Coordinates of C-alpha atoms and ligand atoms in Angstrom, one line a residue:
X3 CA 24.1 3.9 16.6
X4 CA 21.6 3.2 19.3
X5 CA 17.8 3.7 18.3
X6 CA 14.1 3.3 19.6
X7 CA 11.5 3.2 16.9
X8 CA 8.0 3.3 18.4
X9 CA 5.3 1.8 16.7
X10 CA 5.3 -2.2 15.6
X11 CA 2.6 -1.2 12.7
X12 CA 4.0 -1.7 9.1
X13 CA 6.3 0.9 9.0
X14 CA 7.9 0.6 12.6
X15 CA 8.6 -2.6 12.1
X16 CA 10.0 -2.6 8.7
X17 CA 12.2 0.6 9.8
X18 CA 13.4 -1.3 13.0
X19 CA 14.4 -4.6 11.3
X20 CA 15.9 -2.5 8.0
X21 CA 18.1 -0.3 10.5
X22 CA 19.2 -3.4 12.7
X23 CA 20.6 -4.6 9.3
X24 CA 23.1 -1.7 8.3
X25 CA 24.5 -2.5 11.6
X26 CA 22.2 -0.2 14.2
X27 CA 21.1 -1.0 17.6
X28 CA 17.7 -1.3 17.5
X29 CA 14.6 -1.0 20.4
X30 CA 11.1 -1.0 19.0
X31 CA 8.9 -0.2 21.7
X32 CA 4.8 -1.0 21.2
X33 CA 2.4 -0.5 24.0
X34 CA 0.5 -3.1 23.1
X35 CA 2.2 -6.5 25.3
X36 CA 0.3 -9.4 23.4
X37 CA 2.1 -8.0 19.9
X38 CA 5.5 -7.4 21.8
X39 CA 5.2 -10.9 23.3
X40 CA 4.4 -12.0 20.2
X41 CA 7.5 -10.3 18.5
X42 CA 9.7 -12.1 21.2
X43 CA 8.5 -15.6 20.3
X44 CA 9.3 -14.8 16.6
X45 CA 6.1 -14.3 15.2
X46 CA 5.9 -12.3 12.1
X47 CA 2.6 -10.0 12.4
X48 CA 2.8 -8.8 8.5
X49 CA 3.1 -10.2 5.7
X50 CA 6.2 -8.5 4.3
X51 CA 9.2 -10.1 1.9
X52 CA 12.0 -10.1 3.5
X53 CA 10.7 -9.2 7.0
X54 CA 10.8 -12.8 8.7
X55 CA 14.8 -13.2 7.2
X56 CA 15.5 -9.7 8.6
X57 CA 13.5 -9.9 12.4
X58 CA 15.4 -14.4 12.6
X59 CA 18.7 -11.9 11.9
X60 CA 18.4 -9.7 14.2
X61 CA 16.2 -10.5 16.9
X62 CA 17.6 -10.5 20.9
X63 CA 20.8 -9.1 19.0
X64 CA 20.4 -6.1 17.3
X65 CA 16.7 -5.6 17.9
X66 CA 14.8 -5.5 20.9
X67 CA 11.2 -5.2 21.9
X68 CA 9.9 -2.9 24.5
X69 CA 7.1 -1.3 26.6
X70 CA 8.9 1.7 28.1
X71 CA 9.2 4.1 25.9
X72 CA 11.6 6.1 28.7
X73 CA 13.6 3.9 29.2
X74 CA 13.5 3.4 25.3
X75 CA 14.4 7.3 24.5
X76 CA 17.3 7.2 27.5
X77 CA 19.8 4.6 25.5
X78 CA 18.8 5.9 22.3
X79 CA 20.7 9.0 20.2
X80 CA 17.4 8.5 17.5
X81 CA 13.4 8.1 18.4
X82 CA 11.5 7.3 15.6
X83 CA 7.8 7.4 15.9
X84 CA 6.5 5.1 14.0
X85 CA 2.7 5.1 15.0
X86 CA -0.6 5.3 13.1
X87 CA -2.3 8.6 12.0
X88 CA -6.0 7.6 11.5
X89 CA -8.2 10.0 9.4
X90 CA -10.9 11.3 11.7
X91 CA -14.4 12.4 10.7
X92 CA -13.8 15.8 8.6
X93 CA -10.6 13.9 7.0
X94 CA -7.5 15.1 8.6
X95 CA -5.0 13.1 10.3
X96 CA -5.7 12.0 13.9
X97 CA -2.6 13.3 15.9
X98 CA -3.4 12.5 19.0
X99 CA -1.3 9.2 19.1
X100 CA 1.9 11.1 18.0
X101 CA 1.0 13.6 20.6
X102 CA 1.2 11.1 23.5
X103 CA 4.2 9.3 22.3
X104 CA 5.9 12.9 22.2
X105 CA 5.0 13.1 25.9
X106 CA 6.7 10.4 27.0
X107 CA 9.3 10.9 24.9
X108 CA 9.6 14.0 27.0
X109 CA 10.7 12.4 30.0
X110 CA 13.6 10.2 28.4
X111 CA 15.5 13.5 27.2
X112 CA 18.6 12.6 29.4
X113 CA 21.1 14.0 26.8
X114 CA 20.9 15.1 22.9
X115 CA 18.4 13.3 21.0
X116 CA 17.0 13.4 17.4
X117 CA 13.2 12.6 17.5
X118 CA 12.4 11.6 13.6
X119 CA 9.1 11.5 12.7
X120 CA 8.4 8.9 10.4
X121 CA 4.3 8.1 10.4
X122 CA 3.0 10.4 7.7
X123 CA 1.4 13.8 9.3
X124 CA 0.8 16.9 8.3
X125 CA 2.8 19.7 7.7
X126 CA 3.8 21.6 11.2
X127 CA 3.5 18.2 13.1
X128 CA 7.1 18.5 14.0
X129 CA 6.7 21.7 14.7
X130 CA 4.0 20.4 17.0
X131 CA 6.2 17.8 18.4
X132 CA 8.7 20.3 19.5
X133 CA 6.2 21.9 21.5
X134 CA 4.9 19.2 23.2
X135 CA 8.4 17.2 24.5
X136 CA 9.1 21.0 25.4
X137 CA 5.9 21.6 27.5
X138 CA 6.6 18.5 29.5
X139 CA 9.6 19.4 30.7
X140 CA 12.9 18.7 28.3
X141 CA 15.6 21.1 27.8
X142 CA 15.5 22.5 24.6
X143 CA 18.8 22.4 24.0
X144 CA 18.9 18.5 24.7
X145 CA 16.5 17.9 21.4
X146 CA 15.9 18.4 17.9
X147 CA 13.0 17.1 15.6
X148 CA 13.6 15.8 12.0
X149 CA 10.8 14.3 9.8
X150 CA 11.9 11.7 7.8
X151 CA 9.0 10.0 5.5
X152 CA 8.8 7.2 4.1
X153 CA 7.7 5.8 0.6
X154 CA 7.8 1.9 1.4
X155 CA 5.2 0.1 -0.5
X156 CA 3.3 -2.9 1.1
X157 CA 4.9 -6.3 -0.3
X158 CA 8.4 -4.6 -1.2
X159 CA 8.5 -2.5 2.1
X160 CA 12.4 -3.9 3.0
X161 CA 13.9 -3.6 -0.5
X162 CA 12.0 0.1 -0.8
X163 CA 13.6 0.9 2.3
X164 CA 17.4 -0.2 2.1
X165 CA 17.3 0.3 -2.2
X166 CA 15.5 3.8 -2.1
X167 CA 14.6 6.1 -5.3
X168 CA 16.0 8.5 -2.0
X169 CA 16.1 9.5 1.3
X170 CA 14.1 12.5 2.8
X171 CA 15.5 14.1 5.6
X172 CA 13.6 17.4 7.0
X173 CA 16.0 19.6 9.6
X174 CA 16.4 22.3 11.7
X175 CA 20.1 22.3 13.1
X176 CA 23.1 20.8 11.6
X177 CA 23.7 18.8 14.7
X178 CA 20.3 17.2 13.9
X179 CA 21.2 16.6 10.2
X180 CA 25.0 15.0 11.6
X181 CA 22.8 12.2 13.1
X182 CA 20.6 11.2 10.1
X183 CA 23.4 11.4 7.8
X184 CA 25.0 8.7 9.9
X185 CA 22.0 6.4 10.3
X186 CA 21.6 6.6 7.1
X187 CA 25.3 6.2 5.9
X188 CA 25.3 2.8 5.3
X189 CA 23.1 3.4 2.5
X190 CA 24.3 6.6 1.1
X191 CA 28.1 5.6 0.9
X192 CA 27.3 2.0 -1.0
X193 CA 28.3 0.3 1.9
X194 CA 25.5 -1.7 2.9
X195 CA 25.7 -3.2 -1.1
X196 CA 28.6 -4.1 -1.0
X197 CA 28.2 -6.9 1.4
X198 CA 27.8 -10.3 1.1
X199 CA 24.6 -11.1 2.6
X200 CA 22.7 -7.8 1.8
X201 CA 18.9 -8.1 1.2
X202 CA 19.1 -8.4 -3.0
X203 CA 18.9 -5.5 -5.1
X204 CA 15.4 -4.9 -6.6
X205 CA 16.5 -4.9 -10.7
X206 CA 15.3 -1.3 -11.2
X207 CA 17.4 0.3 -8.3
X208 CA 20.0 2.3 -8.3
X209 CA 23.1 3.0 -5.6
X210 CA 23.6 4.2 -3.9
X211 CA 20.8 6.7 -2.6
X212 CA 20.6 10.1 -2.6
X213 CA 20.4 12.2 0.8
X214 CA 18.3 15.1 0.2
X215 CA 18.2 17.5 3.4
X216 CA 15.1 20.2 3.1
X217 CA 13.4 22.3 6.2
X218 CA 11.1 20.0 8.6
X219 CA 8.0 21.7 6.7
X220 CA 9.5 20.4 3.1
X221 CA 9.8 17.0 4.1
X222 CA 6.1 16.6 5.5
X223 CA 4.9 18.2 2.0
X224 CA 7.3 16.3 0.3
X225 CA 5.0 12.8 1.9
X226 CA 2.1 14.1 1.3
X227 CA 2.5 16.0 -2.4
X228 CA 4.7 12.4 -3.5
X229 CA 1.2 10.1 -2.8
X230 CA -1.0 12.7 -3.6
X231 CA 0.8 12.8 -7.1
X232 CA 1.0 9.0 -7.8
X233 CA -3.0 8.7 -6.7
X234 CA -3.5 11.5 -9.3
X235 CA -1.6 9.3 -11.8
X236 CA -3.9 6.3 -11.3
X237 CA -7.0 8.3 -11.3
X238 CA -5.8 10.1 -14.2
X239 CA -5.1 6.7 -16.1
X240 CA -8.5 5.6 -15.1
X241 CA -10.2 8.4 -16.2
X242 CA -8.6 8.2 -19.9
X243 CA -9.6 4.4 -19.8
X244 CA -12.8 5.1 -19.5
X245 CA -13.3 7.6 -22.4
X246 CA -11.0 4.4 -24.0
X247 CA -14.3 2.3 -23.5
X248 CA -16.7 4.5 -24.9
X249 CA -14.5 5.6 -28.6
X250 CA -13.3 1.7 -28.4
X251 CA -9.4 2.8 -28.2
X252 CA -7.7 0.7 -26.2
X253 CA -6.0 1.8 -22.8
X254 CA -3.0 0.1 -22.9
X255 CA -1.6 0.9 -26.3
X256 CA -2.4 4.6 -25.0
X257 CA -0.7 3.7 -21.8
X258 CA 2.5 2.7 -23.8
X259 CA 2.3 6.0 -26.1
X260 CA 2.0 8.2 -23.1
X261 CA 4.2 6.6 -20.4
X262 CA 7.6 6.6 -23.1
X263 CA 7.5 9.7 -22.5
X264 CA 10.3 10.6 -20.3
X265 CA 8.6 13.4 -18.4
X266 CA 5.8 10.8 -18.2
X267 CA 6.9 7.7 -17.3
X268 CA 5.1 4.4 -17.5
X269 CA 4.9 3.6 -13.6
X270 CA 1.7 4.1 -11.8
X271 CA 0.0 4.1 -15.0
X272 CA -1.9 0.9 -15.1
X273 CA -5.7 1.4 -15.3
X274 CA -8.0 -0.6 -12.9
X275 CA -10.8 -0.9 -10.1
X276 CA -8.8 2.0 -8.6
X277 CA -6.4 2.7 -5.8
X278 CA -6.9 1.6 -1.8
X279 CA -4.7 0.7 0.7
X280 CA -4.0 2.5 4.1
X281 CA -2.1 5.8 2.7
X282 CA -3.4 7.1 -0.8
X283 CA -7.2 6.9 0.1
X284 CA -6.2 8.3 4.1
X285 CA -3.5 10.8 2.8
X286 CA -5.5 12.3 -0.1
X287 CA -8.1 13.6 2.8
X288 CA -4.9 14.6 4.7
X289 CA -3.3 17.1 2.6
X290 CA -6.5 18.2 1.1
X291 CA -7.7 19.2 5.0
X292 CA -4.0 20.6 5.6
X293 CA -4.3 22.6 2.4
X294 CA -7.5 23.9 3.5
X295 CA -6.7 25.2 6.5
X296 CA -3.9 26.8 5.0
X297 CA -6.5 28.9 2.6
X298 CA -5.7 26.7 -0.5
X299 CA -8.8 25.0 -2.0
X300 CA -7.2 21.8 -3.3
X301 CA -10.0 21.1 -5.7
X302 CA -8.0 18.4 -7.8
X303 CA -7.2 16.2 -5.1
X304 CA -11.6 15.8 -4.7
X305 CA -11.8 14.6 -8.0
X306 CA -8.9 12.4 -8.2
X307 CA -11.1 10.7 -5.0
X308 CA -14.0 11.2 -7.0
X309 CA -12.7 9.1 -10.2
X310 CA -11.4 6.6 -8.1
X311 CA -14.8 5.9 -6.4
X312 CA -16.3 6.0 -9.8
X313 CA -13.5 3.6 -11.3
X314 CA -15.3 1.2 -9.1
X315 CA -19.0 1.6 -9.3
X316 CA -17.9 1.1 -13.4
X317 CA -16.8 -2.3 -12.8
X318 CA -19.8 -2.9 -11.1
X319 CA -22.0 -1.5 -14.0
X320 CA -19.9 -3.4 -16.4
X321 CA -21.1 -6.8 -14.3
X322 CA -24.4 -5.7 -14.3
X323 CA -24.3 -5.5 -18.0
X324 CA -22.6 -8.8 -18.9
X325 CA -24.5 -11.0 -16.3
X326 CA -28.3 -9.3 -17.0
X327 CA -29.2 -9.7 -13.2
X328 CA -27.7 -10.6 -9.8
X329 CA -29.7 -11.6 -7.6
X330 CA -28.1 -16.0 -7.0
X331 CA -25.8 -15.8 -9.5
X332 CA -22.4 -17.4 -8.2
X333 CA -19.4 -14.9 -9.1
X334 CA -15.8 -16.7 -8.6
X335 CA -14.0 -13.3 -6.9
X336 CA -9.9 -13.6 -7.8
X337 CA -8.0 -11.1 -5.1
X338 CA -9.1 -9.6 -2.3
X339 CA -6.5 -7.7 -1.0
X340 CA -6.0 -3.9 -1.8
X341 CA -3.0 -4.6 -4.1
X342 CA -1.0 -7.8 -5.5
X343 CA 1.7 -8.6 -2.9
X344 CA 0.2 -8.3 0.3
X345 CA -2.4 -9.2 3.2
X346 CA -3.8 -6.2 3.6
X347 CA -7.3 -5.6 3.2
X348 CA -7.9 -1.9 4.2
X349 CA -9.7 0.2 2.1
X350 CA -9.4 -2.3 -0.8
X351 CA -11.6 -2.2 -3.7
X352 CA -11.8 -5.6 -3.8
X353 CA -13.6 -6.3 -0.6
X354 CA -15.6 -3.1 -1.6
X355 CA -16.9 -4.8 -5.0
X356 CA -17.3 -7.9 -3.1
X357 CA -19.5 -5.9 -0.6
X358 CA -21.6 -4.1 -2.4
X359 CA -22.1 -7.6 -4.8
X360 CA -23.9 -9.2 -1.8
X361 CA -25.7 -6.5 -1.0
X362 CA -27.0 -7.2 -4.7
X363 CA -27.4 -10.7 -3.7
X364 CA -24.7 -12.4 -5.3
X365 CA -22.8 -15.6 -3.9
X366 CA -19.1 -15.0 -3.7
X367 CA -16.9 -17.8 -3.7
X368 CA -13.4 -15.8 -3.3
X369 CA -9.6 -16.9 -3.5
X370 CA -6.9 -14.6 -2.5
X371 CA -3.4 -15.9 -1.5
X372 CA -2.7 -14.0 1.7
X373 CA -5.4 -12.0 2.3
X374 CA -8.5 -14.2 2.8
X375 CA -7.9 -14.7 7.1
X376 CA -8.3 -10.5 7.1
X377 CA -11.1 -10.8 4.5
X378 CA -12.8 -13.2 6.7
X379 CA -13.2 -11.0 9.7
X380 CA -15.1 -8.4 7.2
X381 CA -17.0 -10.8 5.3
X382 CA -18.6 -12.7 7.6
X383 CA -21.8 -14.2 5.4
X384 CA -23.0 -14.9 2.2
X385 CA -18.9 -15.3 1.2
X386 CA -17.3 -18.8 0.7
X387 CA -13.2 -19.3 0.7
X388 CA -11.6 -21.2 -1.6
X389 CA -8.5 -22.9 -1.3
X390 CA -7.3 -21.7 -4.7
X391 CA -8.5 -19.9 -8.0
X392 CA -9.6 -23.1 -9.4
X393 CA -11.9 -24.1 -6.4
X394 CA -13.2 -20.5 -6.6
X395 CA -14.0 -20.6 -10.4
X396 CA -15.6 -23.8 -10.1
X397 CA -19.4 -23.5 -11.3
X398 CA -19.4 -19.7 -11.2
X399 CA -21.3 -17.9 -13.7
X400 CA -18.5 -15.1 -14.1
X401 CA -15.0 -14.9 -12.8
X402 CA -14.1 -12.1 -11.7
X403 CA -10.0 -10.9 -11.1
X404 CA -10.2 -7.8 -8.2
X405 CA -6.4 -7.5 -7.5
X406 CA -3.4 -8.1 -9.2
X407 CA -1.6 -10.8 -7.7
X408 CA 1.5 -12.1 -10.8
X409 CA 0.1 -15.8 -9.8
X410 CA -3.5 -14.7 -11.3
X411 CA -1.8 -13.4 -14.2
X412 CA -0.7 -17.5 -14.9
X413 CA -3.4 -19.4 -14.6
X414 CA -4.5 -23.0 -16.7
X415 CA -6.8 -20.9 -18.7
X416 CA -7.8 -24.5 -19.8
X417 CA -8.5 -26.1 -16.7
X418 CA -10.1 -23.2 -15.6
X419 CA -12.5 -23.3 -18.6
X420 CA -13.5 -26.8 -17.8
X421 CA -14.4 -25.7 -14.2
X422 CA -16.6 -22.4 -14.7
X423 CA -20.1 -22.9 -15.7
X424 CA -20.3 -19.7 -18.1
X425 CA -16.7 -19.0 -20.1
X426 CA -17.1 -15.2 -19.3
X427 CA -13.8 -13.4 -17.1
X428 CA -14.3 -9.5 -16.1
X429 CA -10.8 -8.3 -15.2
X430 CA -10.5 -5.6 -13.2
X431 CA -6.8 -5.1 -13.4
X432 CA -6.0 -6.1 -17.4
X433 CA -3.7 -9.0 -16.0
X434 CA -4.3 -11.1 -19.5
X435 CA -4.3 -10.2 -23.3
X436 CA -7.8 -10.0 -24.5
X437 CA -6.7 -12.4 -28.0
X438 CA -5.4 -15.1 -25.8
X439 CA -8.7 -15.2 -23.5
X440 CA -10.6 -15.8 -26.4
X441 CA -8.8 -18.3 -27.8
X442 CA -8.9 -20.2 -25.0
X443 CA -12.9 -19.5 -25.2
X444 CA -14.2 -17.0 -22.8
X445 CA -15.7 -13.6 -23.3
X446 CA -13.0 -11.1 -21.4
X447 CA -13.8 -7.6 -20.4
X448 CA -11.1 -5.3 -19.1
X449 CA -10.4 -2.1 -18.2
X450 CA -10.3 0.7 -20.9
X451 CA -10.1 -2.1 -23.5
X452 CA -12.7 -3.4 -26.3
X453 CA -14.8 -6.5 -24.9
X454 CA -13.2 -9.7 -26.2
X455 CA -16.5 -12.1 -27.0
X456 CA -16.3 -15.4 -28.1
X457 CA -19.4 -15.4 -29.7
X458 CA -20.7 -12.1 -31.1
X459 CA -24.3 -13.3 -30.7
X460 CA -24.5 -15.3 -27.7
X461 CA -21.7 -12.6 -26.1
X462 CA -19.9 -15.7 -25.0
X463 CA -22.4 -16.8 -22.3
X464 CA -23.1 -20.5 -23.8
X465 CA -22.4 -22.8 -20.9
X466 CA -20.0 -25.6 -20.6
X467 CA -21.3 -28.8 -22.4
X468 CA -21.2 -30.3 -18.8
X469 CA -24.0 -28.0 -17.7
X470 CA -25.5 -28.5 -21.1
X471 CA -25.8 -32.1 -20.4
Ligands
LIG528 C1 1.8 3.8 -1.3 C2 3.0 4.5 -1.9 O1 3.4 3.9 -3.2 C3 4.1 4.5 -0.9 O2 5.2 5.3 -1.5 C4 3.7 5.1 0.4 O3 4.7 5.1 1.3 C5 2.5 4.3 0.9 O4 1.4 4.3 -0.1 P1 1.1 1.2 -1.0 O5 -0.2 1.7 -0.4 O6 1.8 0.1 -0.4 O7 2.2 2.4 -1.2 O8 0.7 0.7 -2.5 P2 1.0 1.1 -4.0 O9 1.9 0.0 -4.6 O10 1.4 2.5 -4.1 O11 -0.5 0.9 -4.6 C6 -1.6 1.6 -4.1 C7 -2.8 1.3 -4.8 O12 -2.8 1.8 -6.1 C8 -3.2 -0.2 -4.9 O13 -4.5 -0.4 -4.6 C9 -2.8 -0.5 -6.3 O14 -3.6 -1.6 -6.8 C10 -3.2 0.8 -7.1 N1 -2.4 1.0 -8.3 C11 -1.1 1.2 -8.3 C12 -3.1 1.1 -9.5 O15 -4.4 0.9 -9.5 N2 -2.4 1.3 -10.6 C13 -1.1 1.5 -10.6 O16 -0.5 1.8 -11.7 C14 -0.4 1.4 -9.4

C-alpha cells in the first residue's frame, strides 16, 4: 500500500521505516528541510536499534522524504500523523500542530483515504480531526479517521513496533477498518516472521499479533489509560520501597513476591529515581486534564506524579546524608539519559539530580553512553564529560549511577575502586547486589534496600590509601 506518515520525530520515523519493511510504500513528509535534507543524505537523527539498518534498507526505494504534505496525501490510501503534542501550561496536550497538519491534509482528499492518528492525543481528537479536514473543504465521503497508538518504547522502538504485545486500531466504518487490517497484515498473518531477513524477534514476543478493533474514542483511552497504568506501577513500586527503607525490608525480594503474581506481573516494577521521558511525565497531565474536563476528578494520577517527584528529592536526601555537605565535593554522575537504551534527555531524572546537585554546588564529572552531546546543550557549566565511567569515577568522593544502562551494570568494580577517592556508590536504579559491592569495598546504597557499609563505624568513607599518602 502507498502511505504518507507526517512527522520525522521518534515515532514518524520509526513508523515509516517499520512499514517500508513489511513491504509498504512509504512518504514521510516533515516541514522542517534541514532534517529532510538530512534524512536524504542518510543521517540517522535518533538514536534507535535497528533504525539505521531499516532507513540503508529502504531509503530512495521504499521510503521517501517530503515537504508537501498535498502532494503527500494525493498518492497515499493511509496519512499518518505522526507529530508532537507538547503539554501546554495547565497540562493538556497542545493540538494545535495536529490541527494544521489536518488542514492540509484537507486539500490532498482526491479519493478515499484513511487518516490514522498515531501521536498520542486526547480522547475526541479524531473526532476533532474529522471536523477540521471537513471544514476545509473534503468530501466526507472521500475520508475516514482511525486512531491507531502506539506503545514503542525508546531504544526498542523497531522490535516494539513489528513484534507487538498488539495492535490498536480505533474505527468508525468498516471500509476504514479494511485498510488497517491490510497495513497491518503482514504482521497479523505471521508473514512478516517468516522471512529471512526480518528484524530479530525480541525473546519475550509472541506471533503473531493480535488486531484488536474498538470505537476511535477506545483507542485514544486505550493510549492514555495503558501509560497512565504502567507510571502508576513505577510510582507504586517506588512508594513501597520507600516504606522498605524505613522497616529495613528489602525492595527487591518484595518485588519478586509481588510481581509472581500472575495478575501482577513483574515488569515495570523496578524501583528507582523514578520515571521521565517524553510520554509518561507529558501524558499523566494529559489524561488527567481530559478526565477533568470530562467531570472526573482523576485524583490518583496527582499522586502517582507526586511520588515520582518525591522518588527524586529522596535520592537527593539520601546524598545529603551519606556525603555530610555539598558544597565542592566531586560526585562521579553514571547515566544521564531518562532511561538505559537511549539518547534522550527529556524530562530525565538524571539531568534533574544533576541540576539541582549544582545548584548545591557540587562538581559533576558525568558519563553517559549516548546521551552526553544532548546533556551538554542543558548543562552548560559547572559539569565536566567523561569519556567513560572510569574517567568519571576518578577522584570523586561518591559515584553516583542515575540511569540504568546494562553496561553500568558490568563494570571493574576493582579498577574502579582504585580510581575513586571515597569507596562509597549511591545507586539509584539497584543495578548491583548490595553483598558483592561490599566485598569489593565500597559502602552501596540503593533503592528500597538496607545500606551495604564497609565499615560500620567509618560508614565506608575511609579514603583510598593513595589519598591517604
Ligand atoms: C513509554 C511506554 O512504555 C511506551 O509504551 C509509550 O509508547 C511511550 O512511553 P518510554 O518513555 O520509551 O516508553 O520508556 P519506558 O521504557 O516505558 O520507561 C519510562 C521511564 O520509566 C524511564 O525513565 C524508566 O527509567 C522508568 N522505569 C521503567 C522505572 O523507573 N521502572 C520500571 O520498572 C520501568
Amino acid at each position: 500500500m502507498r502511505i504518507a506518515v507526517v512527522g520525522s520525530g521518534y515515532v514518524g520515523l520509526v513508523t515509516g521505516a517499520c512499514f517500508a519493511d513489511l513491504g509498504h510504500e512509504v512518504v514521510l513528509v516533515d516541514n522542517d528541510e534541514k532534517k529532510l535534507a538530512a534524512l536524504r543524505n542518510g543521517e540517522v537523527p535518533i538514536h534507535e536499534k535497528f533504525l539505521p539498518e531499516l532507513l540503508a534498507r529502504h531509503r530512495g526505494q521504499r521510503i521517501k522524504f517530503s515537504g508537501d504534505l498535498q502532494a503527500a496525501t494525493r498518492e497515499s490510501e493511509a496519512v499518518f500523523i505522526a507529530v508532537g503534542t507538547p503539554p501546554t501550561e495547565s497540562g493538556d496536550a497542545d493540538l494545535s500542530y495536529v490541527e494544521s497538519v489536518a488542514r492540509e491534509i484537507s486539500g490532498g482528499v482526491d479519493g478515499y483515504k484513511v487518516v490514522v492518528e498515531k501521536s498520542t492525543v486526547p480522547v475526541y481528537t479524531s473526532q476533532w480531526i474529522r471536523t477540521i479536514i471537513m471544514r476545509n473543504g473534503a468530501d466526507p465521503a472521500q475520508f475516514d479517521v482511525t486512531s491507531n497508538p502506539e506503545f514503542l518504547r525508546e531504544g526498542t522502538a523497531v522490535t516494539d513496533f513489528l513484534y507487538p504485545d498488539r495492535i490498536v486500531v480505533g474505527v468508525e466504518s468498516e471500509q476504514a477498518a479494511e485498510v488497517m487490517r491490510q497495513l497491518y497484515g503482514p504482521l497479523t498473518s505471521g508473514w512478516y516472521y517468516g522471512r529471512g531477513d526480518a528484524i530479530p524477534r525480541p525473546e519475550a514476543a509472541r506471533v503473531p499479533p493480535r488486531l484488536i478493533i474498538t470505537s476511535t474514542k477506545s483507542a485514544e483511552l486505550i493510549k492514555h489509560a495503558s501509560n497512565a497504568f504502567l507510571a502508576m506501577k513505577i510510582s507504586f513500586i517506588n512508594a513501597v520501597a520507600s516504606i522498605c527503607e524505613s522497616v529495613g525490608a528489602n525492595v527487591q525480594q518484595v518485588c519478586d513476591g509481588v510481581g509472581t503474581d500472575s495478575r501482577i506481573g513483574p515488569r515495570f516494577l523496578n524501583p528507582g529515581i523514578g520515571y521521565g521521558g517524553s510520554c509518561f511525565p507529558k501524558d499523566l497531565m494529559a489524561f488527567r486534564a481530559v478526565a477533568k474536563e470530562s467531570g472526573y476528578d482523576f485524583r490518583l494520577l496527582e499522586e502517582v506524579t507526586r511520588i515520582n517527584e518525591e522518588q527524586r528529592h529522596r535520592f537527593l536526601r539520601k546524598v545529603r546524608s551519606v556525603l555530610w555537605t555539598f558544597r565542592g565535593k566531586r560526585l562521579g554522575v553514571l547515566g544521564l539519559a531518562f532511561k538505559g537504551g537511549t539518547d534522550d534527555i527529556r524530562e530525565s531524572p538524571a539531568v534533574l539530580l544533576v541540576q539541582e546537585l549544582l545548584r548545591e554546588g557540587c562538581h559533576i564529572c558525568a558519563y553517559d553512553p549516548a546521551a552526553m552531546e544532548r546533556a551538554q546543550e542543558v548543562l552548560t557549566s559547572g559539569v565536566e564529560f567523561a569519556a567513560d565511567a572510569y574517567e568519571a569515577a576518578t577522584g570523586a568522593d561518591a559515584l553516583l549511577i542515575l540511569t540504568e544502562w546494562e553496561e553500568f551494570a558490568a563494570l571493574d568494580l576493582d579498577r574502579l575502586r582504585a580510581l575513586v577517592k571515597y569507596p562509597i556508590m549511591l545507586d539509584g536504579r539497584n543495578l548491583y547486589d548490595p553483598a558483592v559491592m561490599v566485598e569489593h569495598g565500597f559502602s552501596y546504597y540503593s533503592v528500597g534496600r538496607p545500606a551495604a557499609l564497609t565499615d560500620e563505624l567509618t560508614a565506608g568513607t575511609r579514603p583510598n590509601k593513595r589519598e591517604q599518602a
